[in-house]
Amino acid sequence: MPIDESLPFIPVNIAVLTVSDTRDMASDRSGQTLQERIEGAGHRCVAREIVRDEADAIEAVLRRWVADPTIDCGITTGGTGITGRDVTPEAFKRVLEKEIEGFGELFRMLSYRKIGTSTMQSRALGGVADGTYLFALPGSTGACKDAWDDILLFQLDARHRPCNLVELMPRLKEHMRAA
């Protein structure tokens, strides 16, 4: 995955949401891991929050982020499993305009190498809403590391070739301007 060093690095403003009934800021290792990796890569973690596993609460945060012009990307951790309280994908589907199917597929492919068939229990997904990228990751620290280190680190770097999500950001709202 080549980085073209002749191109400028463009920092992305990223918000992090932990979805959990039990974690608080002191015990939120996954959210902390994401924040450290975001900032370590040169991006800005512009918000970090925790909400309970409730679709309406998750949706409200996602909609607030999408409406905020200072947030380019939102990443959630938690609530992507298949138990009754796992409702993050349902909240995402209420908000997304377009799903990035390849993100979930790629995440599960990479995860398969580490946890085998257990990866089928993950409903990780990505998409776009009103020009904002949104990604839902599982709640484990390992899954957050894998998603960031193996996918998002590269796709959120404008220097990544042959293409990346950052170079598409100016065009994400084309359909709104046309209307």
Coordinates of C-alpha atoms in Angstrom, one line a residue:
M1 CA 0.0 0.0 0.0
P2 CA 2.2 2.8 -1.2
I3 CA 2.3 6.3 0.3
D4 CA 3.4 8.9 -2.2
E5 CA 5.6 11.1 -0.1
S6 CA 5.6 13.8 -2.8
L7 CA 2.0 14.6 -1.9
P8 CA 1.0 16.7 1.1
F9 CA -0.5 15.1 4.1
I10 CA -4.1 16.4 4.8
P11 CA -5.2 16.0 8.4
V12 CA -8.8 14.7 8.8
N13 CA -11.1 15.7 11.6
I14 CA -12.4 12.5 13.2
A15 CA -14.9 11.9 16.0
V16 CA -15.0 8.7 18.0
L17 CA -18.1 7.2 19.7
T18 CA -18.0 4.2 22.0
V19 CA -21.2 2.3 22.2
S20 CA -21.4 0.5 25.5
D21 CA -23.8 -0.1 28.5
T22 CA -20.8 -0.6 30.8
R23 CA -17.8 1.6 29.8
D24 CA -17.0 5.1 30.9
M25 CA -14.0 7.3 29.7
A26 CA -11.7 5.6 32.3
S27 CA -12.4 2.1 31.1
D28 CA -12.9 2.8 27.4
R29 CA -9.8 1.1 26.0
S30 CA -11.2 0.9 22.4
G31 CA -12.0 4.5 22.2
Q32 CA -8.7 5.5 23.7
T33 CA -6.9 3.2 21.2
L34 CA -8.6 4.8 18.3
Q35 CA -7.9 8.3 19.6
E36 CA -4.2 7.5 20.0
R37 CA -4.0 6.0 16.6
I38 CA -5.9 8.9 15.0
E39 CA -3.6 11.5 16.6
G40 CA -0.5 9.4 16.0
A41 CA -1.2 9.4 12.3
G42 CA -1.4 13.2 12.3
H43 CA -5.2 13.6 12.2
R44 CA -7.4 15.4 14.8
C45 CA -9.7 13.6 17.2
V46 CA -12.2 16.4 17.5
A47 CA -14.8 14.6 19.6
R48 CA -15.0 11.5 21.8
E49 CA -18.2 10.3 23.4
I50 CA -19.8 7.2 25.0
V51 CA -23.5 6.3 24.6
R52 CA -25.5 3.2 25.7
D53 CA -26.4 0.5 23.2
E54 CA -29.6 2.3 22.1
A55 CA -30.3 2.9 18.5
D56 CA -31.9 6.3 19.0
A57 CA -29.0 7.5 21.1
I58 CA -26.5 6.3 18.5
E59 CA -28.5 7.8 15.7
A60 CA -28.7 11.2 17.5
V61 CA -24.9 11.4 17.8
L62 CA -24.3 10.3 14.2
R63 CA -26.8 12.9 12.9
R64 CA -25.1 15.6 15.1
W65 CA -21.7 14.7 13.6
V66 CA -23.0 14.6 10.1
A67 CA -24.5 18.1 10.6
D68 CA -21.2 19.5 12.0
P69 CA -19.1 20.8 9.1
T70 CA -15.9 20.4 11.3
I71 CA -16.3 16.6 11.4
D72 CA -15.0 14.8 8.3
C73 CA -15.3 11.2 9.6
G74 CA -17.0 9.5 12.5
I75 CA -15.9 6.1 13.9
T76 CA -17.9 4.1 16.4
T77 CA -16.7 1.1 18.4
G78 CA -19.1 -1.4 19.9
G79 CA -22.6 -2.7 19.2
T80 CA -21.8 -4.4 15.9
G81 CA -22.4 -8.0 17.1
I82 CA -25.6 -10.1 16.8
T83 CA -27.0 -10.0 20.4
G84 CA -30.2 -8.2 21.3
R85 CA -28.4 -5.1 22.6
D86 CA -26.2 -4.8 19.5
V87 CA -27.9 -2.1 17.5
T88 CA -25.2 0.1 16.0
P89 CA -25.7 -1.1 12.4
E90 CA -29.4 -0.4 12.7
A91 CA -28.7 3.1 13.8
F92 CA -26.2 3.6 11.0
K93 CA -28.7 2.4 8.4
R94 CA -31.1 5.1 9.5
V95 CA -28.4 7.8 8.8
L96 CA -26.3 6.5 5.8
E97 CA -27.0 7.7 2.3
K98 CA -24.6 5.3 0.8
E99 CA -23.0 2.2 2.3
I100 CA -19.4 1.4 1.6
E101 CA -19.9 -2.4 1.3
G102 CA -16.2 -3.0 0.7
F103 CA -15.3 -1.7 4.2
G104 CA -17.2 -4.4 6.1
E105 CA -16.1 -7.1 3.6
L106 CA -12.4 -6.1 3.9
F107 CA -12.6 -5.8 7.7
R108 CA -14.0 -9.4 7.9
M109 CA -11.5 -10.7 5.5
L110 CA -8.6 -9.3 7.5
S111 CA -10.2 -10.3 10.8
Y112 CA -10.6 -13.9 9.5
R113 CA -6.8 -14.3 9.4
K114 CA -6.7 -13.6 13.2
I115 CA -10.0 -15.0 14.6
G116 CA -11.1 -17.4 11.9
T117 CA -14.8 -18.0 11.4
S118 CA -15.7 -16.0 14.5
T119 CA -15.5 -12.9 12.2
M120 CA -18.9 -13.8 10.8
Q121 CA -20.4 -12.4 14.0
S122 CA -19.2 -8.9 13.2
R123 CA -21.5 -6.5 11.4
A124 CA -18.8 -3.8 10.9
L125 CA -19.8 -1.4 8.2
G126 CA -18.9 1.9 6.6
G127 CA -20.7 4.6 4.6
V128 CA -21.3 8.2 3.8
A129 CA -24.0 10.6 5.0
D130 CA -24.1 14.3 4.0
G131 CA -20.5 14.3 3.0
T132 CA -19.3 12.7 6.3
Y133 CA -17.7 9.2 6.4
L134 CA -19.0 6.9 9.1
F135 CA -17.5 3.6 10.2
A136 CA -18.8 1.1 12.7
L137 CA -16.2 -1.1 14.3
P138 CA -16.6 -3.9 16.8
G139 CA -16.0 -3.0 20.5
S140 CA -12.8 -5.0 21.0
T141 CA -9.5 -3.2 21.2
G142 CA -8.0 -5.7 18.7
A143 CA -10.7 -5.1 16.2
C144 CA -10.2 -1.3 16.5
K145 CA -6.5 -1.8 15.9
D146 CA -7.0 -4.0 12.9
A147 CA -9.6 -1.7 11.3
W148 CA -7.4 1.4 11.8
D149 CA -4.0 -0.1 11.1
D150 CA -5.0 -2.2 8.1
I151 CA -7.7 -0.1 6.4
L152 CA -8.5 3.4 7.8
L153 CA -4.9 4.5 8.3
F154 CA -4.4 4.2 4.5
Q155 CA -7.8 5.2 3.2
L156 CA -7.8 8.4 5.4
D157 CA -4.3 9.4 4.1
A158 CA -4.5 11.6 1.0
R159 CA -1.1 10.3 -0.1
H160 CA -2.2 6.7 -0.4
R161 CA -2.1 5.3 -3.9
P162 CA -3.7 4.3 -6.1
C163 CA -6.7 6.0 -4.4
N164 CA -8.1 7.0 -1.0
L165 CA -11.2 8.4 0.6
V166 CA -9.7 11.8 1.4
E167 CA -9.4 12.7 -2.3
L168 CA -13.1 12.0 -2.7
M169 CA -14.2 14.3 0.1
P170 CA -14.7 17.5 -2.0
R171 CA -17.1 15.4 -4.2
L172 CA -19.2 13.7 -1.6
K173 CA -21.9 16.4 -1.8
E174 CA -22.1 16.7 -5.6
H175 CA -25.7 15.4 -5.7
M176 CA -26.8 18.0 -3.3
R177 CA -25.3 20.9 -5.3
A178 CA -27.0 19.5 -8.4
A179 CA -30.4 19.6 -6.8

